Amino acid sequence: KNQVEQSPQSLIILEGKNCTLQCNYTVSPFSNLRWYKQDTGRGPVSLTIMTFSENTKSNGRYTATLDADTKQSSLHITASQLSDSASYICVVIRNTGGGNKLTFGTGTQLKVEL
Amino acid sequence: DTEVTQTPKHLVMGMTNKKSLKCEQHMGHRAMYWYKQKAKKPPELMFVYSYEKLSINESVPSRFSPECPNSSLLNLHLHALQPEDSALYLCASSQGGGEEWGQPQHFGDGTRLSIL
């Protein structure tokens, strides 16, 4: 079964600290993996897109890693800011005969506090 | 500001009402999507339009009726909804159509729908 599991479900950290969010998937055949940030009351915004051959990709203070062998990805946030408080959703895309299919993770709710 | 615009931002309707949600993008994207998102849950795909043709209907009840008048517009017509249909309805678009749908998606900020 094609599934995407994220951990932790929720996380509270102090401003300025680093954190790492995890995404494990069983989706096959794998096409690419994306991390989205969704602020409360807003639509998701793409942070990174990882293809099979990419191990690490950065976008400012966000760094995503991908291990296609173990089917794991992580999103590392450096020097967190209050504005990082949001839901972070991992989405894995598989390539079927009729096009790409997206499988969404359940998200990690991050709260950054003073 | 997002490049995908959804209106209205909030909608309250009774179960016997008929209303429509609207979505617009001017990025030249050829695939457009409707998602439903319940609180603290990930978005669930409802419909996909590729080159203005409905390509995916994820077994959505007929009380939801999508329409794609042109490549920039996507509507979702609502009729006889149930209280459990209350949710955030997100529209998204992506550059590719056909078998390329699913490429990086740009999301609107959604319409918060409440069914009384």
PDB file of N, CA and C in Angstrom, chain A residues 32 34 36 38 41-46 49 89 93 95-102 104-107 109, chain B residues 1-2 35 37 40-43 45 56 58 88 90 98-105 107-110 112:
ATOM      1  N   ASN A  32       9.245  11.533  -7.333  1.00  0.00           N
ATOM      2  CA  ASN A  32       9.921  12.573  -6.575  1.00  0.00           C
ATOM      3  C   ASN A  32       9.199  12.820  -5.261  1.00  0.00           C
ATOM      4  N   ARG A  34       8.316  15.884  -2.252  1.00  0.00           N
ATOM      5  CA  ARG A  34       8.236  17.325  -2.022  1.00  0.00           C
ATOM      6  C   ARG A  34       7.884  17.605  -0.574  1.00  0.00           C
ATOM      7  N   TYR A  36       6.138  20.607   1.651  1.00  0.00           N
ATOM      8  CA  TYR A  36       5.335  21.815   1.599  1.00  0.00           C
ATOM      9  C   TYR A  36       5.210  22.394   3.011  1.00  0.00           C
ATOM     10  N   GLN A  38       2.570  24.758   5.187  1.00  0.00           N
ATOM     11  CA  GLN A  38       1.224  25.313   5.153  1.00  0.00           C
ATOM     12  C   GLN A  38       0.973  26.124   6.423  1.00  0.00           C
ATOM     13  N   GLY A  41      -4.639  28.680   7.752  1.00  0.00           N
ATOM     14  CA  GLY A  41      -5.531  29.458   6.917  1.00  0.00           C
ATOM     15  C   GLY A  41      -4.999  29.768   5.533  1.00  0.00           C
ATOM     16  N   ARG A  42      -3.877  29.176   5.161  1.00  0.00           N
ATOM     17  CA  ARG A  42      -3.295  29.428   3.841  1.00  0.00           C
ATOM     18  C   ARG A  42      -3.132  28.112   3.092  1.00  0.00           C
ATOM     19  N   GLY A  43      -2.863  28.200   1.793  1.00  0.00           N
ATOM     20  CA  GLY A  43      -2.589  27.016   1.021  1.00  0.00           C
ATOM     21  C   GLY A  43      -1.150  26.576   1.195  1.00  0.00           C
ATOM     22  N   PRO A  44      -0.844  25.318   0.892  1.00  0.00           N
ATOM     23  CA  PRO A  44       0.541  24.830   1.007  1.00  0.00           C
ATOM     24  C   PRO A  44       1.455  25.547   0.017  1.00  0.00           C
ATOM     25  N   VAL A  45       2.689  25.746   0.436  1.00  0.00           N
ATOM     26  CA  VAL A  45       3.708  26.361  -0.411  1.00  0.00           C
ATOM     27  C   VAL A  45       4.878  25.405  -0.521  1.00  0.00           C
ATOM     28  N   SER A  46       5.340  25.163  -1.739  1.00  0.00           N
ATOM     29  CA  SER A  46       6.425  24.212  -1.958  1.00  0.00           C
ATOM     30  C   SER A  46       7.744  24.739  -1.393  1.00  0.00           C
ATOM     31  N   ILE A  49      11.855  20.115  -3.808  1.00  0.00           N
ATOM     32  CA  ILE A  49      11.476  18.947  -4.597  1.00  0.00           C
ATOM     33  C   ILE A  49      12.710  18.083  -4.752  1.00  0.00           C
ATOM     34  N   ILE A  89       4.203  19.361   5.317  1.00  0.00           N
ATOM     35  CA  ILE A  89       3.615  18.197   4.681  1.00  0.00           C
ATOM     36  C   ILE A  89       4.603  17.599   3.686  1.00  0.00           C
ATOM     37  N   ILE A  93       5.455  11.470  -4.899  1.00  0.00           N
ATOM     38  CA  ILE A  93       4.823  11.284  -6.186  1.00  0.00           C
ATOM     39  C   ILE A  93       5.296   9.980  -6.802  1.00  0.00           C
ATOM     40  N   ASN A  95       4.963   7.399 -10.224  1.00  0.00           N
ATOM     41  CA  ASN A  95       4.705   7.485 -11.656  1.00  0.00           C
ATOM     42  C   ASN A  95       3.957   6.250 -12.102  1.00  0.00           C
ATOM     43  N   THR A  96       2.678   6.417 -12.387  1.00  0.00           N
ATOM     44  CA  THR A  96       1.883   5.301 -12.871  1.00  0.00           C
ATOM     45  C   THR A  96       1.750   5.405 -14.389  1.00  0.00           C
ATOM     46  N   GLY A  97       1.123   4.403 -14.988  1.00  0.00           N
ATOM     47  CA  GLY A  97       0.971   4.421 -16.438  1.00  0.00           C
ATOM     48  C   GLY A  97       0.142   5.590 -16.932  1.00  0.00           C
ATOM     49  N   GLY A  98      -0.762   6.068 -16.073  1.00  0.00           N
ATOM     50  CA  GLY A  98      -1.650   7.151 -16.482  1.00  0.00           C
ATOM     51  C   GLY A  98      -1.231   8.512 -15.993  1.00  0.00           C
ATOM     52  N   GLY A  99       0.018   8.643 -15.551  1.00  0.00           N
ATOM     53  CA  GLY A  99       0.478   9.931 -15.059  1.00  0.00           C
ATOM     54  C   GLY A  99       0.978   9.814 -13.635  1.00  0.00           C
ATOM     55  N   ASN A 100       1.201  10.960 -13.001  1.00  0.00           N
ATOM     56  CA  ASN A 100       1.730  10.969 -11.645  1.00  0.00           C
ATOM     57  C   ASN A 100       0.604  10.969 -10.622  1.00  0.00           C
ATOM     58  N   LYS A 101       0.814  10.262  -9.527  1.00  0.00           N
ATOM     59  CA  LYS A 101      -0.132  10.237  -8.436  1.00  0.00           C
ATOM     60  C   LYS A 101       0.557  10.758  -7.172  1.00  0.00           C
ATOM     61  N   LEU A 102      -0.125  11.630  -6.446  1.00  0.00           N
ATOM     62  CA  LEU A 102       0.440  12.226  -5.237  1.00  0.00           C
ATOM     63  C   LEU A 102      -0.110  11.532  -4.000  1.00  0.00           C
ATOM     64  N   PHE A 104      -0.071  12.194   0.067  1.00  0.00           N
ATOM     65  CA  PHE A 104       0.255  13.188   1.081  1.00  0.00           C
ATOM     66  C   PHE A 104       0.507  12.513   2.424  1.00  0.00           C
ATOM     67  N   GLY A 105       1.504  12.997   3.152  1.00  0.00           N
ATOM     68  CA  GLY A 105       1.660  12.617   4.544  1.00  0.00           C
ATOM     69  C   GLY A 105       0.674  13.387   5.408  1.00  0.00           C
ATOM     70  N   THR A 106       0.573  12.999   6.670  1.00  0.00           N
ATOM     71  CA  THR A 106      -0.379  13.632   7.579  1.00  0.00           C
ATOM     72  C   THR A 106       0.156  14.917   8.182  1.00  0.00           C
ATOM     73  N   GLY A 107       1.422  15.227   7.921  1.00  0.00           N
ATOM     74  CA  GLY A 107       1.972  16.502   8.336  1.00  0.00           C
ATOM     75  C   GLY A 107       2.561  16.501   9.731  1.00  0.00           C
ATOM     76  N   GLN A 109       2.998  19.328  12.748  1.00  0.00           N
ATOM     77  CA  GLN A 109       2.624  20.680  13.187  1.00  0.00           C
ATOM     78  C   GLN A 109       3.762  21.240  14.034  1.00  0.00           C
TER      79      GLN A 109
ATOM     80  N   ASP B   1       1.500  37.085  -1.615  1.00  0.00           N
ATOM     81  CA  ASP B   1       0.282  36.735  -2.340  1.00  0.00           C
ATOM     82  C   ASP B   1       0.518  35.507  -3.221  1.00  0.00           C
ATOM     83  N   THR B   2      -0.475  34.641  -3.272  1.00  0.00           N
ATOM     84  CA  THR B   2      -0.332  33.456  -4.095  1.00  0.00           C
ATOM     85  C   THR B   2      -0.686  33.803  -5.529  1.00  0.00           C
ATOM     86  N   TYR B  35      -8.868  20.235  -4.180  1.00  0.00           N
ATOM     87  CA  TYR B  35      -8.609  19.414  -3.015  1.00  0.00           C
ATOM     88  C   TYR B  35      -9.590  19.808  -1.910  1.00  0.00           C
ATOM     89  N   GLN B  37      -9.693  19.754   2.319  1.00  0.00           N
ATOM     90  CA  GLN B  37      -8.839  19.577   3.485  1.00  0.00           C
ATOM     91  C   GLN B  37      -9.621  19.803   4.769  1.00  0.00           C
ATOM     92  N   LYS B  40      -6.444  19.754  10.458  1.00  0.00           N
ATOM     93  CA  LYS B  40      -5.318  18.933  10.898  1.00  0.00           C
ATOM     94  C   LYS B  40      -5.126  17.665  10.069  1.00  0.00           C
ATOM     95  N   LYS B  41      -5.623  17.678   8.854  1.00  0.00           N
ATOM     96  CA  LYS B  41      -5.459  16.561   7.926  1.00  0.00           C
ATOM     97  C   LYS B  41      -4.797  17.066   6.653  1.00  0.00           C
ATOM     98  N   PRO B  42      -4.152  16.177   5.900  1.00  0.00           N
ATOM     99  CA  PRO B  42      -3.578  16.612   4.619  1.00  0.00           C
ATOM    100  C   PRO B  42      -4.673  16.821   3.585  1.00  0.00           C
ATOM    101  N   PRO B  43      -4.378  17.563   2.526  1.00  0.00           N
ATOM    102  CA  PRO B  43      -5.363  17.729   1.450  1.00  0.00           C
ATOM    103  C   PRO B  43      -5.703  16.393   0.789  1.00  0.00           C
ATOM    104  N   LEU B  45      -7.240  14.826  -2.725  1.00  0.00           N
ATOM    105  CA  LEU B  45      -7.534  15.172  -4.110  1.00  0.00           C
ATOM    106  C   LEU B  45      -8.985  14.842  -4.446  1.00  0.00           C
ATOM    107  N   ILE B  56      -9.294  13.271 -13.774  1.00  0.00           N
ATOM    108  CA  ILE B  56      -9.367  12.481 -12.539  1.00  0.00           C
ATOM    109  C   ILE B  56     -10.595  12.927 -11.743  1.00  0.00           C
ATOM    110  N   GLU B  58     -11.894  11.571  -8.124  1.00  0.00           N
ATOM    111  CA  GLU B  58     -11.602  10.603  -7.075  1.00  0.00           C
ATOM    112  C   GLU B  58     -12.874  10.181  -6.342  1.00  0.00           C
ATOM    113  N   LEU B  88     -11.850  23.126   4.225  1.00  0.00           N
ATOM    114  CA  LEU B  88     -11.115  24.093   3.395  1.00  0.00           C
ATOM    115  C   LEU B  88     -10.975  23.474   2.008  1.00  0.00           C
ATOM    116  N   LEU B  90      -9.205  23.665  -1.481  1.00  0.00           N
ATOM    117  CA  LEU B  90      -8.005  24.236  -2.089  1.00  0.00           C
ATOM    118  C   LEU B  90      -7.998  23.973  -3.587  1.00  0.00           C
ATOM    119  N   GLY B  98      -1.729  16.456 -19.329  1.00  0.00           N
ATOM    120  CA  GLY B  98      -1.550  15.112 -19.820  1.00  0.00           C
ATOM    121  C   GLY B  98      -0.879  14.231 -18.783  1.00  0.00           C
ATOM    122  N   GLU B  99       0.111  13.472 -19.186  1.00  0.00           N
ATOM    123  CA  GLU B  99       0.776  12.564 -18.267  1.00  0.00           C
ATOM    124  C   GLU B  99       1.739  13.275 -17.354  1.00  0.00           C
ATOM    125  N   GLU B 100       1.923  14.564 -17.553  1.00  0.00           N
ATOM    126  CA  GLU B 100       2.856  15.303 -16.728  1.00  0.00           C
ATOM    127  C   GLU B 100       2.175  15.937 -15.529  1.00  0.00           C
ATOM    128  N   TRP B 101       0.862  15.724 -15.399  1.00  0.00           N
ATOM    129  CA  TRP B 101       0.205  16.390 -14.269  1.00  0.00           C
ATOM    130  C   TRP B 101       0.795  15.848 -12.980  1.00  0.00           C
ATOM    131  N   GLY B 102       0.797  16.673 -11.987  1.00  0.00           N
ATOM    132  CA  GLY B 102       1.426  16.312 -10.737  1.00  0.00           C
ATOM    133  C   GLY B 102       2.754  17.002 -10.549  1.00  0.00           C
ATOM    134  N   GLN B 103       3.212  17.746 -11.545  1.00  0.00           N
ATOM    135  CA  GLN B 103       4.422  18.547 -11.382  1.00  0.00           C
ATOM    136  C   GLN B 103       4.190  19.573 -10.292  1.00  0.00           C
ATOM    137  N   PRO B 104       5.278  20.274  -9.873  1.00  0.00           N
ATOM    138  CA  PRO B 104       5.129  21.202  -8.748  1.00  0.00           C
ATOM    139  C   PRO B 104       3.838  21.984  -8.805  1.00  0.00           C
ATOM    140  N   GLN B 105       3.097  21.903  -7.746  1.00  0.00           N
ATOM    141  CA  GLN B 105       1.789  22.530  -7.714  1.00  0.00           C
ATOM    142  C   GLN B 105       1.833  23.833  -6.929  1.00  0.00           C
ATOM    143  N   PHE B 107      -0.575  26.310  -4.959  1.00  0.00           N
ATOM    144  CA  PHE B 107      -1.868  26.269  -4.297  1.00  0.00           C
ATOM    145  C   PHE B 107      -2.407  27.674  -4.056  1.00  0.00           C
ATOM    146  N   GLY B 108      -3.739  27.796  -4.128  1.00  0.00           N
ATOM    147  CA  GLY B 108      -4.393  28.993  -3.630  1.00  0.00           C
ATOM    148  C   GLY B 108      -4.538  28.888  -2.125  1.00  0.00           C
ATOM    149  N   ASP B 109      -5.082  29.922  -1.512  1.00  0.00           N
ATOM    150  CA  ASP B 109      -5.254  29.928  -0.060  1.00  0.00           C
ATOM    151  C   ASP B 109      -6.565  29.299   0.386  1.00  0.00           C
ATOM    152  N   GLY B 110      -7.364  28.861  -0.568  1.00  0.00           N
ATOM    153  CA  GLY B 110      -8.530  28.088  -0.206  1.00  0.00           C
ATOM    154  C   GLY B 110      -9.782  28.895   0.066  1.00  0.00           C
ATOM    155  N   ARG B 112     -12.838  28.621   2.811  1.00  0.00           N
ATOM    156  CA  ARG B 112     -13.301  27.966   4.036  1.00  0.00           C
ATOM    157  C   ARG B 112     -14.804  27.825   3.940  1.00  0.00           C
TER     158      ARG B 112
END
